Every structure is written in C-alpha cells, then in structure tokens.
mmCIF file of C-alpha atoms in Angstrom:
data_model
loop_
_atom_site.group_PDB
_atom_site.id
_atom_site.type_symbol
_atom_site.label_atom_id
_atom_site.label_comp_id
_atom_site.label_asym_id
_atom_site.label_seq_id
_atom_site.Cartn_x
_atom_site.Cartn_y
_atom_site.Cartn_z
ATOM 1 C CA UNK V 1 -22.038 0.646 -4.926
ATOM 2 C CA UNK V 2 -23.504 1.165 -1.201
ATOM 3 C CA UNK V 3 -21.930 2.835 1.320
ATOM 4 C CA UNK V 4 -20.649 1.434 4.563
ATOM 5 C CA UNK V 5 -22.699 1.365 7.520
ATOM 6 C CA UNK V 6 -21.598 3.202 10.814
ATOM 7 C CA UNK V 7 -22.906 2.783 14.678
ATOM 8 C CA UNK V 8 -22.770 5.892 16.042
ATOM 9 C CA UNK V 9 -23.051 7.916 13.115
ATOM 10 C CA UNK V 10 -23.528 11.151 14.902
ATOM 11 C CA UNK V 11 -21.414 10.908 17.370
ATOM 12 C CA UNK V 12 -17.328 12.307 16.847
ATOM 13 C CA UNK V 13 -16.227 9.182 17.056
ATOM 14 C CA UNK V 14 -18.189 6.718 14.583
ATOM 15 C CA UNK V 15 -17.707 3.276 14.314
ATOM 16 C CA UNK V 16 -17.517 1.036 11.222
ATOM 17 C CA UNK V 17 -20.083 -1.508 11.776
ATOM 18 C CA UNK V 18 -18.356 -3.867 9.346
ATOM 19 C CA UNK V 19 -15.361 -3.784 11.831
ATOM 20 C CA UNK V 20 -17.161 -3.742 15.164
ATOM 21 C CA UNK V 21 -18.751 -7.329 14.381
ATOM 22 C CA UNK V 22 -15.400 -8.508 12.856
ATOM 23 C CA UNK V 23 -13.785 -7.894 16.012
ATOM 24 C CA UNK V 24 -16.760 -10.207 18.100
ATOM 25 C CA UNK V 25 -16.418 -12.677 15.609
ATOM 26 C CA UNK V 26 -12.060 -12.566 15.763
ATOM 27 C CA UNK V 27 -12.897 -13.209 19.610
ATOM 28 C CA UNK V 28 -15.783 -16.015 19.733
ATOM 29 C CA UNK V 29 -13.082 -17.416 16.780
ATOM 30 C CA UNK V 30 -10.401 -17.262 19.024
ATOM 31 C CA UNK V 31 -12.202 -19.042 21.931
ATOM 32 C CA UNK V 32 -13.192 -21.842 19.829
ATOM 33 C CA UNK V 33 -9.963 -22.289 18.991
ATOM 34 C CA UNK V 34 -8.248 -22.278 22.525
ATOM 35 C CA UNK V 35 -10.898 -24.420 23.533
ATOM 36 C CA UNK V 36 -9.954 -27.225 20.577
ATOM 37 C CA UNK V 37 -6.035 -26.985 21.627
ATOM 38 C CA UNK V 38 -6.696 -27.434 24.972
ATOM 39 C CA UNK V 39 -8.690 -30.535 24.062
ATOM 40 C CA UNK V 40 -5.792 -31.792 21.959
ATOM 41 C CA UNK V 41 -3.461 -31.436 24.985
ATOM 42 C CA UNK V 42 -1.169 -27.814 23.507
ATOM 43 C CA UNK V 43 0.152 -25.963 26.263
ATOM 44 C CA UNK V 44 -1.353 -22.812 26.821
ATOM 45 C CA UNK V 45 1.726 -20.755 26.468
ATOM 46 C CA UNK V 46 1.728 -22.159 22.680
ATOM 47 C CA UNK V 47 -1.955 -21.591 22.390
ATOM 48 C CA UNK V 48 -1.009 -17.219 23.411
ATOM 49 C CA UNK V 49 1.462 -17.456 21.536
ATOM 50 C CA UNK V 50 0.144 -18.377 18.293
ATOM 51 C CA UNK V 51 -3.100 -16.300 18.523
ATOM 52 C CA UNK V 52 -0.993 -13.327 19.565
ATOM 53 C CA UNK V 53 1.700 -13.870 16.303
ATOM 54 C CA UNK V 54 -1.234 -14.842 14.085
ATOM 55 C CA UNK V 55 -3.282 -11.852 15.088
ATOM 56 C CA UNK V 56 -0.048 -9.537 14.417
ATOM 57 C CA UNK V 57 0.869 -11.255 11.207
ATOM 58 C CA UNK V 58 -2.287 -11.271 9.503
ATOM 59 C CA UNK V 59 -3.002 -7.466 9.963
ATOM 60 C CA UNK V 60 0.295 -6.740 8.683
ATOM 61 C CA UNK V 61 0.282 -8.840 5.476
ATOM 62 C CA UNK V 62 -3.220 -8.193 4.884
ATOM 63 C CA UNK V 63 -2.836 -4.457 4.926
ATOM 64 C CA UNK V 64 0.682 -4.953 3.421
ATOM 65 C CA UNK V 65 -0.792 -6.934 0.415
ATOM 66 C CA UNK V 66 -4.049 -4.379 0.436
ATOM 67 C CA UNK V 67 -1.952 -1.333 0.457
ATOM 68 C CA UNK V 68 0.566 -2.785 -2.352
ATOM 69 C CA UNK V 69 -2.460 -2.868 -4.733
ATOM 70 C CA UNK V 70 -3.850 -0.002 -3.886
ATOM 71 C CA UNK V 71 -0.733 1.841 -3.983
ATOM 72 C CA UNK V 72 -1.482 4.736 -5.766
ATOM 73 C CA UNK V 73 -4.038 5.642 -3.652
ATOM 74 C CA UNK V 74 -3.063 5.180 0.040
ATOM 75 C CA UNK V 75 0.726 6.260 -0.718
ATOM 76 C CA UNK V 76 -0.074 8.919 -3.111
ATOM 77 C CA UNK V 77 -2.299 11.743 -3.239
ATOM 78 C CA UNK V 78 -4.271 13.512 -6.466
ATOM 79 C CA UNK V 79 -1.455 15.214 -7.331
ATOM 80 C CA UNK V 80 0.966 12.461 -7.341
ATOM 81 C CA UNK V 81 2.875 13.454 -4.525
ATOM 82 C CA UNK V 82 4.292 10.963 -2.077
ATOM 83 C CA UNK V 83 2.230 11.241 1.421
ATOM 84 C CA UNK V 84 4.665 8.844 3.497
ATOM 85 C CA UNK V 85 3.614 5.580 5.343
ATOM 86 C CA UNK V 86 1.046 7.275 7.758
ATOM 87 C CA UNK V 87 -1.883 6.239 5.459
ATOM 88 C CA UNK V 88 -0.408 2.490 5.997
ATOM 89 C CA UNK V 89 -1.801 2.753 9.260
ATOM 90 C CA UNK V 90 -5.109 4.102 9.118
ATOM 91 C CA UNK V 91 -7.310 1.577 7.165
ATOM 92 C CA UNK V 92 -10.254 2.651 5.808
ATOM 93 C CA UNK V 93 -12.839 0.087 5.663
ATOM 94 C CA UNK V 94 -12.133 -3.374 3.757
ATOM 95 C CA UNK V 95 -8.351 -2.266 3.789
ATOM 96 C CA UNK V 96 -7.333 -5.795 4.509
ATOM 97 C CA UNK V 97 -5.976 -8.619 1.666
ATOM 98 C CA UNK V 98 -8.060 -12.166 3.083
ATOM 99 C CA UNK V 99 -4.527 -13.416 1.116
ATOM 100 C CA UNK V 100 -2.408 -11.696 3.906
ATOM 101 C CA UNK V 101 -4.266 -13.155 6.686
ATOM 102 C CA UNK V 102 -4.434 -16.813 5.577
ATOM 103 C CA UNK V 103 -0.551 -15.777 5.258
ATOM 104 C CA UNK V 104 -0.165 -14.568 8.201
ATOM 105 C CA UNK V 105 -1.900 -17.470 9.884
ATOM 106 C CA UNK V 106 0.153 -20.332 8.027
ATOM 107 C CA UNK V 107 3.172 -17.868 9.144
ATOM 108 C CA UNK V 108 2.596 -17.705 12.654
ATOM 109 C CA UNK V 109 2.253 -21.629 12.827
ATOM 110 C CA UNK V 110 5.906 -21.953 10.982
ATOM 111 C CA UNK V 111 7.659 -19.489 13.588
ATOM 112 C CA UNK V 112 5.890 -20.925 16.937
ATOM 113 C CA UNK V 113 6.193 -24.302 15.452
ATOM 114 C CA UNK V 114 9.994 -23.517 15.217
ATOM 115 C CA UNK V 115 10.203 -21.493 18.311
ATOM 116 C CA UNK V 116 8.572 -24.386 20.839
ATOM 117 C CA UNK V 117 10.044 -27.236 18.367
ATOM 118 C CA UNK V 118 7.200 -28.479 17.453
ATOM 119 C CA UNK V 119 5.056 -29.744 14.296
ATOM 120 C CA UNK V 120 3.436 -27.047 12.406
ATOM 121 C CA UNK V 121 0.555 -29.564 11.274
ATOM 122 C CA UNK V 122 -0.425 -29.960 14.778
ATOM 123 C CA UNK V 123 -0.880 -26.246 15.374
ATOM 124 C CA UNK V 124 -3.060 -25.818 11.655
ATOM 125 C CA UNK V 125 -4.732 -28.426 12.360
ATOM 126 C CA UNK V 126 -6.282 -26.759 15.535
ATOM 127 C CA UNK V 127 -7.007 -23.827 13.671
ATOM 128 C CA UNK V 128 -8.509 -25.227 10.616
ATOM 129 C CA UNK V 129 -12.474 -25.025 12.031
ATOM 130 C CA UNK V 130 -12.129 -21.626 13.788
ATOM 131 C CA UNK V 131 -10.236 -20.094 11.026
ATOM 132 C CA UNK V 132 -12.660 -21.202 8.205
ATOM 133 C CA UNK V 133 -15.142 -19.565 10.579
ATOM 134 C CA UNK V 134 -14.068 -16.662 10.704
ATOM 135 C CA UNK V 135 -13.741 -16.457 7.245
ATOM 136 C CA UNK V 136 -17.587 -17.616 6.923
ATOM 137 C CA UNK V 137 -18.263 -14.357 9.316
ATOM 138 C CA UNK V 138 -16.126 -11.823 7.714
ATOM 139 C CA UNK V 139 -18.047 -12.633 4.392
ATOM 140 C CA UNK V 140 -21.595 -12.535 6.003
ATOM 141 C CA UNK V 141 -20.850 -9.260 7.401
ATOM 142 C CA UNK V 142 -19.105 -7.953 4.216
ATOM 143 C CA UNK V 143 -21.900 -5.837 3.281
ATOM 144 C CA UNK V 144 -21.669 -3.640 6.189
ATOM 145 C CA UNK V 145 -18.683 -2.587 4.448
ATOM 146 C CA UNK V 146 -20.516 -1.727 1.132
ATOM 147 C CA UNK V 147 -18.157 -4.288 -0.382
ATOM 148 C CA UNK V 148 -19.031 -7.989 -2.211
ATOM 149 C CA UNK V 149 -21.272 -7.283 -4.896
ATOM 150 C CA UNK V 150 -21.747 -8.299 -8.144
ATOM 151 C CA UNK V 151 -23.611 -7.568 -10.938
ATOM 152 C CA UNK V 152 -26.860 -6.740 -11.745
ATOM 153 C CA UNK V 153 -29.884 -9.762 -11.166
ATOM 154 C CA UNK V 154 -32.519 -10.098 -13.429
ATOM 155 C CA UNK V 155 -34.066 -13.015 -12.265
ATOM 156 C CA UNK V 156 -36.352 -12.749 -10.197
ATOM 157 C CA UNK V 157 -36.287 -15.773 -7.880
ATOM 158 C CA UNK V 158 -32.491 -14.282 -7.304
ATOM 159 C CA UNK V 159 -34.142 -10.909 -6.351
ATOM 160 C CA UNK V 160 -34.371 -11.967 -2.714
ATOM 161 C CA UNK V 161 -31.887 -11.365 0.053
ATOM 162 C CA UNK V 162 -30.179 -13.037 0.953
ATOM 163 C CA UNK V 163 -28.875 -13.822 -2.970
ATOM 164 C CA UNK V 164 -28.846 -10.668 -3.767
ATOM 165 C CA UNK V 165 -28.818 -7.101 -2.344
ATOM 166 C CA UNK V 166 -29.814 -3.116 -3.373
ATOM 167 C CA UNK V 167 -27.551 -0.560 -3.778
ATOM 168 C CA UNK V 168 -27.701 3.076 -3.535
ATOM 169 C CA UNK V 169 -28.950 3.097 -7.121
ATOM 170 C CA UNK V 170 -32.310 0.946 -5.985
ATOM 171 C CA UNK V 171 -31.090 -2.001 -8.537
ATOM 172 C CA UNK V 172 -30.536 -5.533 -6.975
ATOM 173 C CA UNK V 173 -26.832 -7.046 -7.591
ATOM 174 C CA UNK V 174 -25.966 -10.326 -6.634
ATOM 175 C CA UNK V 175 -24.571 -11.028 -3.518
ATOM 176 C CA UNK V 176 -21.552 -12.231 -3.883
ATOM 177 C CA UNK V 177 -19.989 -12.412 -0.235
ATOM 178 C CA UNK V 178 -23.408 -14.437 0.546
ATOM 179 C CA UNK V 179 -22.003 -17.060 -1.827
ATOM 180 C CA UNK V 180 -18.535 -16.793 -0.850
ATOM 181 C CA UNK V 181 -19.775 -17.581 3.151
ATOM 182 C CA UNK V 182 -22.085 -20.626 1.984
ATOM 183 C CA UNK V 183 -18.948 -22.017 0.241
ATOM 184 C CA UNK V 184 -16.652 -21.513 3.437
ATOM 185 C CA UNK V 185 -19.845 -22.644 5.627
ATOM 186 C CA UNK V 186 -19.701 -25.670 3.778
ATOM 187 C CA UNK V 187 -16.175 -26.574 4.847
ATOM 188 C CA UNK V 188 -16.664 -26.050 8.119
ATOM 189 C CA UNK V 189 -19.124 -28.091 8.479
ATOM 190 C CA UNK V 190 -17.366 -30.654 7.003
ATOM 191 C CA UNK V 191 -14.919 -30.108 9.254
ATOM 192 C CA UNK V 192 -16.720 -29.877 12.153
ATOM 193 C CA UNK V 193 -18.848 -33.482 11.583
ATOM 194 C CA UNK V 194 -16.503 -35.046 9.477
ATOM 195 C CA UNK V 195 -13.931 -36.215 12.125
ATOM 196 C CA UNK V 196 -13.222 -40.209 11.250
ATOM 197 C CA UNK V 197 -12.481 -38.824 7.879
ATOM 198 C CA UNK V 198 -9.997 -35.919 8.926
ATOM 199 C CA UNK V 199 -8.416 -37.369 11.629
ATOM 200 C CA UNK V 200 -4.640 -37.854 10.368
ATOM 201 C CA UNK V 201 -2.077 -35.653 10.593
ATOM 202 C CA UNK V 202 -2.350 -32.791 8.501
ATOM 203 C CA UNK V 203 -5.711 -33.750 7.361
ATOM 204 C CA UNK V 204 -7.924 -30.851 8.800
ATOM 205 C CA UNK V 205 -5.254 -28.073 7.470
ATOM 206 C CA UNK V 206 -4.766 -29.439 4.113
ATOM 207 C CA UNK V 207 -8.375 -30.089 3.637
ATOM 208 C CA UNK V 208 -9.614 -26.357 4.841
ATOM 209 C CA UNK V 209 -6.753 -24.873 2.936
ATOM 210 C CA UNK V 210 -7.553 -26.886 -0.464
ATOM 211 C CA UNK V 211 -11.563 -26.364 0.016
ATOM 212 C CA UNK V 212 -11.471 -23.315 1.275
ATOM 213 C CA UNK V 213 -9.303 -21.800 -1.653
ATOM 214 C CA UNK V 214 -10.289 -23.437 -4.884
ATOM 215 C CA UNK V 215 -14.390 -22.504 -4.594
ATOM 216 C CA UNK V 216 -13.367 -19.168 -3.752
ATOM 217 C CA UNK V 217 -11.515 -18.149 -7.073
ATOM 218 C CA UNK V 218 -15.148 -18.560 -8.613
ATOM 219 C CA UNK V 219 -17.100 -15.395 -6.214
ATOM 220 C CA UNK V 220 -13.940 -13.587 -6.952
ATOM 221 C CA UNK V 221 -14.459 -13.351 -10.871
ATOM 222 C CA UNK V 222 -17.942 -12.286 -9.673
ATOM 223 C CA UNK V 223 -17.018 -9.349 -8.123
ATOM 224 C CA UNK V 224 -17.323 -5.765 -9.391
ATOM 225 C CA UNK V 225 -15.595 -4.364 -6.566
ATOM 226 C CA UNK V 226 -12.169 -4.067 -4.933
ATOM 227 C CA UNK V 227 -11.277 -4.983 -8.327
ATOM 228 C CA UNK V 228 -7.274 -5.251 -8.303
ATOM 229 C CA UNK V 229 -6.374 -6.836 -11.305
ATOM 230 C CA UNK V 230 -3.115 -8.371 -12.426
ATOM 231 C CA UNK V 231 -2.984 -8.540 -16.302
ATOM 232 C CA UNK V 232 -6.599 -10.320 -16.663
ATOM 233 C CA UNK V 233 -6.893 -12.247 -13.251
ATOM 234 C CA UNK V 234 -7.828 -10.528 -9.898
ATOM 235 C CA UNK V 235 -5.413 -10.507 -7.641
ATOM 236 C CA UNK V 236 -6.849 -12.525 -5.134
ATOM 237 C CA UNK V 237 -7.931 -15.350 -7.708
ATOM 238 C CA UNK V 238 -4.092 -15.419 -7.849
ATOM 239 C CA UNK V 239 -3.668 -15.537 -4.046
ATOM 240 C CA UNK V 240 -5.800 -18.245 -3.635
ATOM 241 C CA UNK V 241 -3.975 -20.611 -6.306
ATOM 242 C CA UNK V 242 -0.833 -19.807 -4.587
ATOM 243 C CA UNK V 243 -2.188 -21.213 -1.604
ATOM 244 C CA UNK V 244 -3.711 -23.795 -3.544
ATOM 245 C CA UNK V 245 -0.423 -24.719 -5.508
ATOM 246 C CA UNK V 246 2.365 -24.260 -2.241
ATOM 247 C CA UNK V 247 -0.600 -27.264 -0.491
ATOM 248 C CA UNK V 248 -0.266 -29.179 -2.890
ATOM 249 C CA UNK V 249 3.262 -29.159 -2.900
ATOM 250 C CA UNK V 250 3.374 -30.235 0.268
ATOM 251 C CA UNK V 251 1.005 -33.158 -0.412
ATOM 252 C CA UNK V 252 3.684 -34.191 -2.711
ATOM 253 C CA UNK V 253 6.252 -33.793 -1.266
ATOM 254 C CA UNK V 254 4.382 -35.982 1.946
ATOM 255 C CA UNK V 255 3.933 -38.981 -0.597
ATOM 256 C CA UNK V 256 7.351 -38.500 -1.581
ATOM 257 C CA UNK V 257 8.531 -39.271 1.898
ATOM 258 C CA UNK V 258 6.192 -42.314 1.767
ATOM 259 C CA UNK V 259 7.783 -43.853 -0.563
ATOM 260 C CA UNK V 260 5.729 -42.761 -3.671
ATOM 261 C CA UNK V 261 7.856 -43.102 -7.105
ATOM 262 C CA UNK V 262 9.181 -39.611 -8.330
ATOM 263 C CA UNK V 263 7.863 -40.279 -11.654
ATOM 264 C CA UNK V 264 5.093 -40.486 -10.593
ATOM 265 C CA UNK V 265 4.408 -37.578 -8.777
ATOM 266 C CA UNK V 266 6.197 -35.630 -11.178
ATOM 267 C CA UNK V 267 2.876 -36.668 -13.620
ATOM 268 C CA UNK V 268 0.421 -35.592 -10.938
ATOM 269 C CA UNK V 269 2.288 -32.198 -10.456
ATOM 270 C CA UNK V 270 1.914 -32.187 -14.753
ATOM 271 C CA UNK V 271 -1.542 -33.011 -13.901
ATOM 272 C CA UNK V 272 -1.846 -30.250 -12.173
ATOM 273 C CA UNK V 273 -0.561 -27.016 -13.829
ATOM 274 C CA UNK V 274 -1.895 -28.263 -17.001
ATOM 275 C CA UNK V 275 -5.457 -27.733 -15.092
ATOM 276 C CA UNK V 276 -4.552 -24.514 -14.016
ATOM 277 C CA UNK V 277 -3.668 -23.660 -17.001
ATOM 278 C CA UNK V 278 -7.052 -24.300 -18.355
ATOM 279 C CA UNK V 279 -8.731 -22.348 -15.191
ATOM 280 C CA UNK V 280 -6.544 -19.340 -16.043
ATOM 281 C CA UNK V 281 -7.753 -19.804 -19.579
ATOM 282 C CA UNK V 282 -11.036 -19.614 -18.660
ATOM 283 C CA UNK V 283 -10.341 -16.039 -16.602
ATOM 284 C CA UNK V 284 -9.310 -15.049 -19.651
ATOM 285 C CA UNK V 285 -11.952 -15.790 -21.594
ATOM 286 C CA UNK V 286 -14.691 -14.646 -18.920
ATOM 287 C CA UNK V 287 -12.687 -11.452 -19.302
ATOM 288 C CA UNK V 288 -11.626 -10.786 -23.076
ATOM 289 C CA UNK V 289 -14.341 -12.962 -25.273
ATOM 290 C CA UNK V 290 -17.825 -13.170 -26.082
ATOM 291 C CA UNK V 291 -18.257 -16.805 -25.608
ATOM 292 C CA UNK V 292 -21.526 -17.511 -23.659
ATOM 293 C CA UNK V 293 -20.554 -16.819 -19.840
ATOM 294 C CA UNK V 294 -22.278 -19.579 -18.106
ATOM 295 C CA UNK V 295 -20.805 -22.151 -20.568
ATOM 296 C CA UNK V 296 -17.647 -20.529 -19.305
ATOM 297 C CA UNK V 297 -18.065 -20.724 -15.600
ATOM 298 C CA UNK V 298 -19.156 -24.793 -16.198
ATOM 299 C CA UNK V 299 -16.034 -25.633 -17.322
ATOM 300 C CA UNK V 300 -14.114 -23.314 -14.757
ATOM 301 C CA UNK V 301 -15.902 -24.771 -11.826
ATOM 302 C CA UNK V 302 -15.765 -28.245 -13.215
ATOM 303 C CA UNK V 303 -11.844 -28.066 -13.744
ATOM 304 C CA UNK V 304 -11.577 -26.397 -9.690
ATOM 305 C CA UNK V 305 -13.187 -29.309 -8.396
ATOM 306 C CA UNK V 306 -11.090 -31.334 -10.283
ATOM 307 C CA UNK V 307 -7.866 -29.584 -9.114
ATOM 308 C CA UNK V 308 -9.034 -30.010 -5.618
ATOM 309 C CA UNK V 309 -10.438 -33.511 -5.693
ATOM 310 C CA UNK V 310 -7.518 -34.775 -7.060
ATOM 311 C CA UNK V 311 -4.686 -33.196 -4.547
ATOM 312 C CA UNK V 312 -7.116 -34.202 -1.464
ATOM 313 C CA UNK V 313 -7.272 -38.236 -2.576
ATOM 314 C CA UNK V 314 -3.422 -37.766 -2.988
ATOM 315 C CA UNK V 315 -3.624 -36.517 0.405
ATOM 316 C CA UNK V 316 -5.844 -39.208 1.275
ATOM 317 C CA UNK V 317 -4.256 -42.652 -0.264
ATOM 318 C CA UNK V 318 -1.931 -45.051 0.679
ATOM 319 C CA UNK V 319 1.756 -45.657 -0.969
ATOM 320 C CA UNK V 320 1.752 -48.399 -2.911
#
C-alpha cells in the first residue's frame, strides 16, 4: 500500500492532492463540455442544468454506493456501535463508487431530459467525450490517493513507471489505474477523431458507455485494493456489466422499433448472457482455481471484446 499524498501537509488545514487535481480536471471537463452543447445548438439553461444535477447526483450515488460497501466501517465503529450518518458526509480519500457517478450522470440526463422535454440521447451524447475524460484523469491521478495497484512485477521491462509503481514497502506493483486511463484514453480518442463514424443519434453515448465499461472489468480483477467483493466478483466488475447489460438493452430495444424480428433479437440477447456467463466464469476461476492465470485472462478479454463488438454492430446496422 502507499499512502495518499497531501499539499500542505503542515499546515491545519491539509489538502488531499488526489482531490485538489480532481476538482481542475471536473472543471476543464465541464468546459469542454459546455463548449460541445453550445456547438450543437442546447440552450444554456439545459447546459446549467445538467452539469449542476449531474454534479449533485454523482457525489451522492458514488458515496451512496461507496459507503454501502464499506458499511461496516463508515457507519460503524470498532466496537460495533452505530455512529449515525455524519461519517456519510466526510469522505476520506477514494470514498467515491466510479459506478455511482456514471449513474448519476445517465440520471441527470433522464430527469433534465424529462424536465425540458427533450431527448436524453442528445444530452449523452454531448457528454460522452468530456465524461470519458474525466474518467481518463481521475485514473491518472489515482495514485495520489495511494489507491490502483496491483500486484507485485517481476519483470523487469514492467519495472518502469509509468507500468508500474513503489510502495511504501520499496517493491514495484503494477499500475493498474495507468492501464485503466490508457483504456479510457483510447475511447476518447476515438471519440474525439472518429466523428463520420459516431455521428447518429445515440452513437457517441452508446459507444463510450459500451467501450468504456467492458475493458474496464479486466484492471478491476487486477486490483488488490478497495477490494469490495460480492461472492467472487468485485463489486465494480458487477457495476460495469450492469451498465454494460441496461446499453445493450436499449440497443435492442432501438432495433426493435426498427422493425427488427423479435426472434431475432431474443437470440442476440441469448447471445449475450450466455457470454457473460462465460466472463463471470472466468472471475471465478481467476479467483478459486489454479489454472494458469494468463490463459485465463485470454479468454476473459477475448469473450469482453466479443460482448462489446457484437452490441456496437447491432448498434451500428441497418434493419433488414
């Protein structure tokens, strides 16, 4: 483990570096994405309004869905006695879910979308580029935090930062926010240059949600900390193929309205579960066998990249 990082250390009031460049990057985030609506024609009182419900919404699920798993230790204290909700508002560093906040996002852009009767696409669509961003940030400047490491390298062309970092013990340990933000970077650069491509309704949103998600779940079976497991799976793995499975829903549920047979989206949705089936299969296996771990990890990226290619060309094609 390594310990967070503080600016002003020695002063009475010291300030979490991790959360100090969050904050710039929330801001230059937010510009880039006022600056996109207003190129897309939105209304500036939609454009405050969103930022200012998305901003509200994703503290409170993030810390809601943070504090839920950890419980026993912000609610609670050694003894087992009940400290009230006070601890609910004092976060200690990392005390946010990244599941709550791509909540509270996709939230915000249901209610204003319903408020100003308008399309919700329109709104996620906007926010796609900034948002992945932002994520692409909070990742490179995870380590501040002492959080998003993995285990420890041996190799030694891996013993270099940025692929891996040392912790208060002197030993290197992979990285593993570094690979989460070259994942996310990659998105948003696709999103940024890839405009004929992603120009439909819907596109940019679906496409950051289902590329953003999916490579994720891999740096999260990485981790060795913030560890909040549900049976076998980390709890964010889950998040992220909830957000994963409710996309492709609507992807569905899009070619339905198009005029695509129900039969035969009823076989892609089969399609579907039975390959995350096989990715949950191979959580388990990465965390209660002895089969040969990167023979493991082949087949569970292989079978995400299938899951995602396959719901973006159903995004992407034509009803018969």
């Amino acid at each position: 483990m390594t310990e967070p990082l503080y600016l002003f250390a020695g002063s009475a009031f010291p300030l979490p570096a991790y959360w100090a460049g969050l904050f710039l990057a929330l801001l230059l985030c937010m510009a880039l994405f006022c600056r996109q609506a207003r190129q897309e024609g939105t209304a500036k009182g939609r454009i405050i309004a969103f930022l200012a419900t998305a901003v509200l919404l994703s503290l409170f699920l993030g810390r809601l869905i943070y504090a839920l798993n950890r419980r026993d230790d912000i609610f609670f204290d050694e003894l087992g006695e009940y400290n009230g909700l006070s601890a609910f508002f004092t976060p200690e560093p990392h005390g946010f879910s990244v599941i709550g906040v791509i909540s509270g996002v996709l939230a915000a852009a249901f209610l204003v979308s319903r408020i100003t009767r308008s399309q919700m696409t329109g709104l996620l669509d906007q926010a796609a580029a900034p948002a992945v961003l932002l994520f692409v940030l909070a990742r490179l400047l995870e380590p501040l935090s002492g959080k998003g490491q993995g285990e420890i390298v041996e190799a030694s062309f891996l013993q270099i930062f940025p692929f891996s970092l040392e912790n208060d013990m002197g030993e290197r340990v992979l990285s593993v926010s570094f690979l989460s933000a070259l994942l996310a970077l990659a998105v948003f650069l696709a999103l940024v240059l890839w405009r004929r491509g992603l120009a439909g309704k819907g596109f940019r949103a679906v496409f950051a949600l289902i590329f953003l998600c999916i490579p994720q779940i891999i740096p999260e079976s990485l981790r060795l900390d913030a560890l909040f497991v549900f049976i076998f799976a980390r709890v964010t793995q889950i998040g992220y193929m909830l957000i994963y499975s409710g996309t492709t829903l609507y992807v569905l549920l899009r070619q339905r309205k198009r005029g695509v047979p129900a039969a035969r989206l009823a076989l892609r949705g089969l399609c579907t579960l039975v390959l995350i089936g096989v990715c949950i299969g191979c959580e388990f296996a990465l965390d209660k066998t002895n089969y040969p771990k990167p023979a493991i990890y082949l087949v569970f990226a292989a079978t995400l990249c299938a899951l995602a290619l396959m719901t973006w060309r159903q995004m992407e094609r034509k009803p018969a």
